[in-house]
Short mmCIF file of C-alpha atoms and ligand atoms in Angstrom, two decimals:
data_model
loop_
_atom_site.label_atom_id
_atom_site.label_comp_id
_atom_site.label_asym_id
_atom_site.label_seq_id
_atom_site.Cartn_x
_atom_site.Cartn_y
_atom_site.Cartn_z
CA MET A 1 8.60 19.53 -3.17
CA ALA A 2 7.85 19.94 -7.00
CA ASN A 3 4.85 21.77 -7.96
CA SER A 4 2.32 20.17 -10.25
CA ARG A 5 -1.28 21.01 -10.95
CA PHE A 6 -2.13 18.36 -8.16
CA THR A 7 -0.51 20.60 -5.42
CA TYR A 8 -3.53 22.25 -4.46
CA VAL A 9 -4.59 19.28 -2.37
CA ARG A 10 -2.11 20.33 0.21
CA ASP A 11 -4.43 23.38 0.89
CA PHE A 12 -6.65 20.64 2.69
CA GLU A 13 -4.01 20.29 5.49
CA LEU A 14 -5.26 22.58 8.03
CA ALA A 15 -2.83 24.19 10.48
CA ASP A 16 -2.81 22.52 14.00
CA LYS A 17 -0.23 24.44 15.93
CA VAL A 18 -0.36 24.52 19.70
CA LEU A 19 -0.62 27.87 21.22
CA PRO A 20 2.82 29.34 22.18
CA ASN A 21 3.98 29.31 25.73
CA THR A 22 1.81 26.47 26.71
CA TRP A 23 2.67 23.09 28.18
CA MET A 24 1.96 20.15 25.94
CA LEU A 25 0.69 16.92 27.77
CA VAL A 26 0.88 13.66 25.68
CA ARG A 27 -0.86 10.70 27.46
CA ILE A 28 -0.51 7.24 25.63
CA ASP A 29 -2.53 4.07 26.74
CA GLY A 30 -2.37 0.59 25.65
CA LYS A 31 -5.29 -0.43 23.23
CA GLY A 32 -7.12 -3.48 24.69
CA PHE A 33 -4.44 -4.21 27.29
CA HIS A 34 -6.88 -6.08 29.35
CA LYS A 35 -6.74 -8.81 26.74
CA PHE A 36 -3.01 -8.22 25.89
CA SER A 37 -2.16 -8.85 29.39
CA THR A 38 -4.14 -11.90 29.79
CA THR A 39 -2.67 -13.37 26.21
CA HIS A 40 0.79 -12.69 27.48
CA ASN A 41 0.27 -14.20 31.05
CA PHE A 42 0.83 -10.90 32.91
CA THR A 43 1.07 -11.63 36.65
CA LYS A 44 -1.94 -9.96 38.26
CA PRO A 45 -2.37 -7.56 39.40
CA ASN A 46 1.21 -6.07 38.72
CA ASP A 47 3.56 -7.80 36.30
CA LYS A 48 6.88 -6.21 37.04
CA ARG A 49 8.34 -7.12 33.61
CA ALA A 50 5.60 -5.31 31.93
CA LEU A 51 6.00 -2.20 33.97
CA ASP A 52 9.79 -2.23 33.30
CA LEU A 53 9.04 -2.49 29.67
CA MET A 54 6.75 0.45 29.74
CA ASP A 55 9.54 2.45 31.54
CA ARG A 56 12.16 1.41 29.14
CA ALA A 57 9.93 2.41 26.20
CA ALA A 58 9.29 5.87 27.92
CA LYS A 59 12.98 6.21 28.49
CA GLN A 60 13.29 5.90 24.70
CA VAL A 61 10.99 8.67 24.11
CA MET A 62 12.93 11.10 26.54
CA THR A 63 16.08 10.16 25.06
CA GLU A 64 15.00 11.19 21.69
CA VAL A 65 12.80 14.24 22.49
CA ALA A 66 14.73 16.58 24.84
CA ASP A 67 11.99 18.70 25.50
CA VAL A 68 9.94 15.96 27.30
CA ILE A 69 11.11 17.01 30.73
CA VAL A 70 9.09 14.59 32.96
CA ALA A 71 7.19 11.53 32.24
CA PHE A 72 4.88 9.48 34.49
CA GLY A 73 3.57 5.78 33.93
CA GLU A 74 1.26 3.33 35.51
CA SER A 75 -0.41 0.21 34.23
CA ASP A 76 -0.74 0.55 30.37
CA GLU A 77 -0.28 4.36 30.16
CA TYR A 78 2.41 6.94 30.06
CA SER A 79 2.14 10.91 30.26
CA PHE A 80 4.89 12.98 28.77
CA LEU A 81 5.16 16.73 29.59
CA VAL A 82 6.72 18.62 26.69
CA ARG A 83 7.99 21.92 28.22
CA LYS A 84 6.23 24.91 27.27
CA GLN A 85 9.09 26.74 25.41
CA SER A 86 9.44 23.69 23.04
CA LYS A 87 9.77 24.52 19.39
CA LEU A 88 9.64 20.83 18.40
CA TYR A 89 8.09 20.50 14.86
CA ASN A 90 7.10 24.08 15.07
CA ARG A 91 4.40 22.91 17.66
CA ARG A 92 2.42 21.09 15.26
CA GLN A 93 0.09 18.94 17.36
CA SER A 94 -0.27 15.87 15.18
CA LYS A 95 3.43 15.62 14.46
CA ILE A 96 4.32 15.83 18.15
CA LEU A 97 1.56 13.43 19.11
CA THR A 98 2.28 10.84 16.49
CA LEU A 99 5.99 11.04 17.05
CA ILE A 100 5.64 10.32 20.71
CA VAL A 101 3.14 7.53 20.11
CA SER A 102 5.06 5.78 17.45
CA LEU A 103 8.36 5.92 19.13
CA PHE A 104 6.93 4.61 22.35
CA THR A 105 5.19 1.75 20.46
CA SER A 106 8.29 0.76 18.66
CA ALA A 107 10.51 0.70 21.65
CA TYR A 108 8.02 -1.36 23.50
CA VAL A 109 8.26 -3.86 20.77
CA TYR A 110 11.97 -3.48 20.33
CA HIS A 111 12.62 -4.14 23.83
CA TRP A 112 9.95 -6.78 24.45
CA ARG A 113 12.36 -9.60 24.49
CA ASP A 114 14.78 -7.94 26.97
CA PHE A 115 11.86 -8.31 29.52
CA PHE A 116 10.10 -11.50 28.34
CA PRO A 117 13.04 -13.51 26.87
CA ASP A 118 10.94 -16.51 26.75
CA LEU A 119 7.64 -15.29 25.45
CA PRO A 120 7.38 -14.15 21.90
CA LEU A 121 4.78 -11.36 21.21
CA ALA A 122 1.47 -12.91 20.23
CA TYR A 123 0.45 -9.96 18.22
CA PRO A 124 1.52 -6.25 17.73
CA PRO A 125 0.60 -4.11 20.80
CA VAL A 126 -0.95 -0.89 19.83
CA PHE A 127 -1.13 2.41 21.83
CA ASP A 128 -3.30 5.40 21.10
CA GLY A 129 -2.48 8.92 22.34
CA ARG A 130 -3.85 12.37 22.82
CA LEU A 131 -2.38 15.81 23.08
CA VAL A 132 -3.65 18.35 25.74
CA PRO A 133 -2.23 21.81 26.10
CA TYR A 134 -2.21 23.22 29.68
CA PRO A 135 -1.72 26.83 30.13
CA GLY A 136 -0.46 26.98 33.78
CA VAL A 137 1.65 25.59 36.46
CA THR A 138 -1.40 24.68 38.60
CA GLU A 139 -3.07 22.52 35.83
CA VAL A 140 0.25 20.77 34.94
CA ARG A 141 0.77 19.85 38.54
CA ASP A 142 -2.70 18.84 39.04
CA TYR A 143 -2.65 16.75 35.93
CA PHE A 144 0.14 14.66 37.45
CA LYS A 145 -1.52 14.61 40.76
CA TRP A 146 -4.61 13.29 38.94
CA ARG A 147 -2.66 10.42 37.46
CA GLY A 148 -0.94 9.67 40.73
CA VAL A 149 -4.07 9.45 42.57
CA ASP A 150 -5.49 7.23 40.04
CA THR A 151 -2.66 4.86 40.31
CA HIS A 152 -3.23 4.64 43.99
CA ILE A 153 -6.83 4.12 43.83
CA ASN A 154 -6.61 1.36 41.00
CA ASN A 155 -3.69 -0.33 42.66
CA LEU A 156 -5.26 -0.65 46.03
CA TYR A 157 -8.50 -1.95 44.44
CA ASN A 158 -6.58 -4.49 42.01
CA THR A 159 -4.27 -5.77 44.79
CA THR A 160 -7.30 -6.45 46.99
CA PHE A 161 -9.26 -7.79 44.07
CA TRP A 162 -6.54 -10.33 43.23
CA ALA A 163 -5.88 -11.26 46.71
CA LEU A 164 -9.61 -12.23 46.99
CA VAL A 165 -9.25 -14.30 43.95
CA GLN A 166 -5.78 -15.77 44.06
CA GLN A 167 -5.62 -16.35 47.85
CA GLY A 168 -9.42 -16.05 48.94
CA GLY A 169 -10.51 -18.59 46.47
CA GLN A 170 -13.22 -16.26 45.09
CA SER A 171 -14.29 -15.99 41.48
CA THR A 172 -13.73 -12.64 39.73
CA ALA A 173 -17.38 -12.00 39.79
CA GLU A 174 -17.49 -12.88 43.82
CA ALA A 175 -14.37 -10.54 44.20
CA HIS A 176 -16.15 -7.76 42.40
CA LYS A 177 -19.11 -8.19 44.66
CA THR A 178 -17.08 -8.35 47.78
CA LEU A 179 -15.33 -4.79 46.85
CA SER A 180 -18.76 -3.39 45.38
CA ALA A 181 -20.17 -0.19 46.99
CA LYS A 182 -23.41 -2.33 47.73
CA ALA A 183 -21.37 -4.57 50.10
CA PHE A 184 -20.06 -1.52 51.81
CA LEU A 185 -23.41 0.16 52.15
CA ASN A 186 -24.79 -3.06 53.88
CA LYS A 187 -21.75 -3.09 56.22
CA TYR A 188 -22.05 0.48 57.39
CA GLN A 189 -25.83 0.49 57.18
CA VAL A 190 -25.91 3.64 55.16
CA SER A 191 -27.66 4.59 51.85
CA SER A 192 -24.90 6.17 49.83
CA LEU A 193 -21.15 6.05 49.54
CA GLN A 194 -18.77 7.48 47.07
CA GLY A 195 -17.35 4.01 46.68
CA THR A 196 -15.61 1.57 48.68
CA PHE A 197 -13.31 2.93 51.59
CA SER A 198 -9.52 2.72 51.23
CA LYS A 199 -9.31 1.63 54.84
CA ASP A 200 -11.41 -1.34 54.30
CA LYS A 201 -9.21 -2.65 51.45
CA HIS A 202 -6.24 -2.18 53.74
CA GLU A 203 -8.11 -4.11 56.40
CA ILE A 204 -9.14 -6.91 54.14
CA LEU A 205 -5.66 -7.08 52.86
CA PHE A 206 -4.12 -7.18 56.31
CA SER A 207 -6.32 -9.36 58.29
CA ARG A 208 -7.23 -11.86 55.71
CA PHE A 209 -4.10 -12.11 53.66
CA GLY A 210 -1.34 -10.87 55.99
CA VAL A 211 -0.63 -8.17 53.38
CA ASN A 212 0.76 -4.86 54.52
CA TYR A 213 -0.29 -2.71 51.52
CA ASN A 214 2.43 -0.03 52.34
CA GLY A 215 5.06 -2.58 52.06
CA LEU A 216 4.26 -3.51 48.45
CA PRO A 217 6.84 -2.22 45.75
CA ALA A 218 6.70 1.65 45.30
CA GLN A 219 6.60 0.96 41.58
CA PHE A 220 3.12 -0.58 41.96
CA ARG A 221 1.80 1.86 44.55
CA LYS A 222 3.08 5.25 43.00
CA GLY A 223 3.92 4.54 39.47
CA SER A 224 7.12 5.30 37.45
CA THR A 225 8.32 8.87 37.05
CA LEU A 226 11.15 9.63 34.55
CA ILE A 227 13.16 12.73 35.04
CA ARG A 228 16.80 13.87 34.07
CA THR A 229 19.13 14.06 36.92
CA THR A 230 21.45 17.05 37.56
CA SER A 231 25.06 17.00 37.15
CA PRO A 232 27.22 17.41 40.16
CA ALA A 233 26.97 21.10 41.12
CA VAL A 234 29.70 23.49 40.01
CA GLU A 235 30.79 25.91 42.61
CA VAL A 236 29.89 29.35 41.27
CA GLU A 237 29.98 31.89 43.78
CA GLY A 238 26.50 33.83 44.53
CA ASP A 239 24.59 31.40 42.45
CA PRO A 240 21.49 30.42 44.38
CA ASN A 241 20.49 27.68 42.36
CA VAL A 242 23.94 25.98 43.28
CA ALA A 243 23.71 26.83 46.84
CA SER A 244 20.41 25.23 46.99
CA GLY A 245 21.37 22.14 45.36
CA ILE A 246 19.86 22.78 41.90
CA ALA A 247 22.87 21.89 39.89
CA ASN A 248 23.61 23.40 36.63
CA LEU A 249 24.86 21.69 33.52
CA ALA A 250 26.85 22.14 30.39
CA ILE A 251 29.96 23.55 31.93
CA THR A 252 32.63 22.11 29.85
CA ASP A 253 36.27 22.04 30.34
CA GLN A 254 36.65 24.27 27.42
CA GLN A 255 34.11 26.80 28.79
CA ARG A 256 36.02 26.54 32.27
CA GLY A 257 39.09 27.87 30.73
CA LYS A 258 37.46 30.93 29.47
CA LYS A 259 37.87 34.03 31.45
CA LYS A 260 34.25 34.26 32.51
CA GLU A 261 32.32 31.25 33.34
CA LYS A 262 28.94 31.09 31.64
CA VAL A 263 26.45 29.20 33.90
CA VAL A 264 23.56 27.59 32.14
CA PRO A 265 20.71 26.76 34.72
CA PHE A 266 19.44 23.30 34.65
CA ASP A 267 16.43 23.07 32.63
CA GLY A 268 15.75 19.29 32.60
CA THR A 269 16.58 18.60 28.94
CA LYS A 270 20.08 17.18 29.34
CA GLY A 271 21.61 14.71 31.61
CA GLU A 272 20.96 11.15 32.65
CA ILE A 273 17.31 9.76 32.71
CA ALA A 274 16.37 8.39 36.03
CA VAL A 275 13.47 6.22 36.81
CA ILE A 276 11.97 6.97 40.30
CA TYR A 277 9.00 5.68 42.42
CA GLU A 278 8.21 8.70 44.18
CA ASP A 279 4.68 10.19 45.15
CA ILE A 280 4.08 12.81 42.60
CA VAL A 281 1.00 13.83 44.49
CA ARG A 282 3.06 15.41 47.13
CA ASP A 283 3.92 19.13 46.64
CA GLU A 284 7.49 18.55 47.51
CA PHE A 285 7.98 16.50 44.49
CA TRP A 286 7.44 19.65 42.48
CA GLU A 287 9.02 21.92 44.87
CA GLU A 288 12.42 19.86 44.95
CA ARG A 289 12.63 20.21 41.22
CA PRO A 290 11.52 23.71 40.15
CA TRP A 291 12.90 23.45 36.66
CA LEU A 292 10.21 20.95 35.69
CA LEU A 293 7.63 23.81 35.75
CA ALA A 294 9.86 26.82 34.81
P1 ATP B 301 -8.58 0.47 26.40
O1 ATP B 301 -8.27 0.04 24.94
O2 ATP B 301 -9.97 1.26 26.37
O3 ATP B 301 -7.53 1.28 27.07
P2 ATP B 301 -7.80 -1.57 28.13
O4 ATP B 301 -8.12 -3.02 28.11
O5 ATP B 301 -6.28 -1.32 27.64
O6 ATP B 301 -8.76 -0.82 27.15
P3 ATP B 301 -7.30 -0.08 30.59
O7 ATP B 301 -8.34 0.71 31.40
O8 ATP B 301 -6.25 0.76 29.82
O9 ATP B 301 -8.28 -1.01 29.46
O10 ATP B 301 -6.55 -1.08 31.52
C1 ATP B 301 -5.39 -1.70 31.12
C2 ATP B 301 -5.47 -3.15 31.56
O11 ATP B 301 -4.23 -3.91 31.28
C3 ATP B 301 -5.88 -3.42 32.89
O12 ATP B 301 -6.93 -4.20 32.99
C4 ATP B 301 -4.55 -4.18 33.49
O13 ATP B 301 -5.22 -5.31 34.31
C5 ATP B 301 -3.86 -4.48 32.40
N1 ATP B 301 -2.39 -4.35 32.70
C6 ATP B 301 -1.59 -3.41 32.25
N2 ATP B 301 -0.40 -3.33 32.70
C7 ATP B 301 -0.22 -4.54 33.53
C8 ATP B 301 0.73 -5.10 34.24
N3 ATP B 301 1.91 -4.49 34.21
N4 ATP B 301 0.35 -6.17 35.01
C9 ATP B 301 -0.69 -6.68 35.00
N5 ATP B 301 -1.81 -6.21 34.25
C10 ATP B 301 -1.56 -5.12 33.28
P1 ATP B 302 -5.72 1.29 34.48
O1 ATP B 302 -4.88 0.55 35.66
O2 ATP B 302 -5.13 1.08 33.06
O3 ATP B 302 -6.43 2.44 34.89
P2 ATP B 302 -7.47 -0.73 35.75
O4 ATP B 302 -8.33 -1.83 35.01
O5 ATP B 302 -6.55 -1.19 36.53
O6 ATP B 302 -7.02 0.12 34.41
P3 ATP B 302 -9.86 0.80 35.70
O7 ATP B 302 -10.21 0.05 34.54
O8 ATP B 302 -9.69 2.36 35.68
O9 ATP B 302 -8.43 0.42 36.30
O10 ATP B 302 -10.65 0.44 36.98
C1 ATP B 302 -10.81 -0.90 37.40
C2 ATP B 302 -12.18 -1.40 37.84
O11 ATP B 302 -12.26 -1.06 39.28
C3 ATP B 302 -13.35 -0.55 37.25
O12 ATP B 302 -14.17 -1.66 36.68
C4 ATP B 302 -13.83 0.26 38.24
O13 ATP B 302 -15.20 0.39 38.21
C5 ATP B 302 -13.46 -0.53 39.52
N1 ATP B 302 -13.37 0.11 40.72
C6 ATP B 302 -12.33 0.98 41.04
N2 ATP B 302 -12.38 1.54 42.18
C7 ATP B 302 -13.54 1.05 42.67
C8 ATP B 302 -14.39 1.39 43.82
N3 ATP B 302 -13.89 2.24 44.69
N4 ATP B 302 -15.44 0.90 43.95
C9 ATP B 302 -15.88 0.02 43.16
N5 ATP B 302 -15.34 -0.23 42.01
C10 ATP B 302 -14.19 0.22 41.72
MG1 MG B 303 -5.44 0.54 27.73
MG1 MG B 304 -5.05 2.16 30.92
#
């Protein structure tokens, strides 16, 4: 960069480096997607095409940013976990955040027609984002559990709400009222409730609309999780990772030819990206994939 008498303005750019050895969690969320989903005739409560498009855009982020080792999406939001060892952009917060938001948004637009071939975009969709550093494994796991629980609560509510409207003939205002805390207070003759009971919603869905909530697609109920899959395990004597099914990667034929095999433990940054619809609230999800939080 050439120096000039104007160069001093760079001194106004403050450092925004994220602490070393800290996980960086980026969450993006569609701006005004209530309106966006209405304008583009999304099926309520869950338009599968729109969810698949979100998953596709998130896959693009993971394809381009190897240090994103797990991503989780629901509705119009996606969370990306950047591993704590990452040196991406020298850990500059604004660079990492804007990269991910911009990449996600452009991929969303780029792939729109693959999922909505007959429906042109009515206007450019917008996503905002934030980056939150998390210091420990507990917080990172709890973060994803928080989003997983949110997916469940919102989807159960929205599924019941739209069943009341679409099959039950209620107006949206009436459906809100049916599911309001007040309605349940009357039912149980008590003065305070945390919210409406989950079993009541299951009951409304089953007895009034014949819907078994647990039979709905897992993508709707549990959200989408993107992880890289391990390559087929390579037999290496005495390697507990291989023995326990935690495969290793990057053993090329060339390396195999060398006298001593070098085993690179799987760290989740290479390999095929898979979309799965699993319950990330369960501890087992994390225990089965120890590299995610290593
Ligand atoms: P904000 O700008 O504050 O985020 P918003 O309108 O995007 O406002 P959210 O709380 O993010 O509000 O909710 C997203 C909305 O988009 C929900 O109301 C939901 O109904 C709708 N939506 C998102 N994805 C889908 C989908 N796949 N199918 C149907 N509706 C969807
Ligand atoms: P997103 O999926 O992006 O989070 P959403 O519209 O599906 O968006 P929210 O906007 O977070 O979900 O919440 C939907 C609405 O449902 C809110 O207005 C909230 O007040 C209401 N709601 C959710 N759960 C309950 C409940 N248990 N009792 C009463 N109202 C609820
Ligand atoms: Mg939104
Ligand atoms: Mg949202």
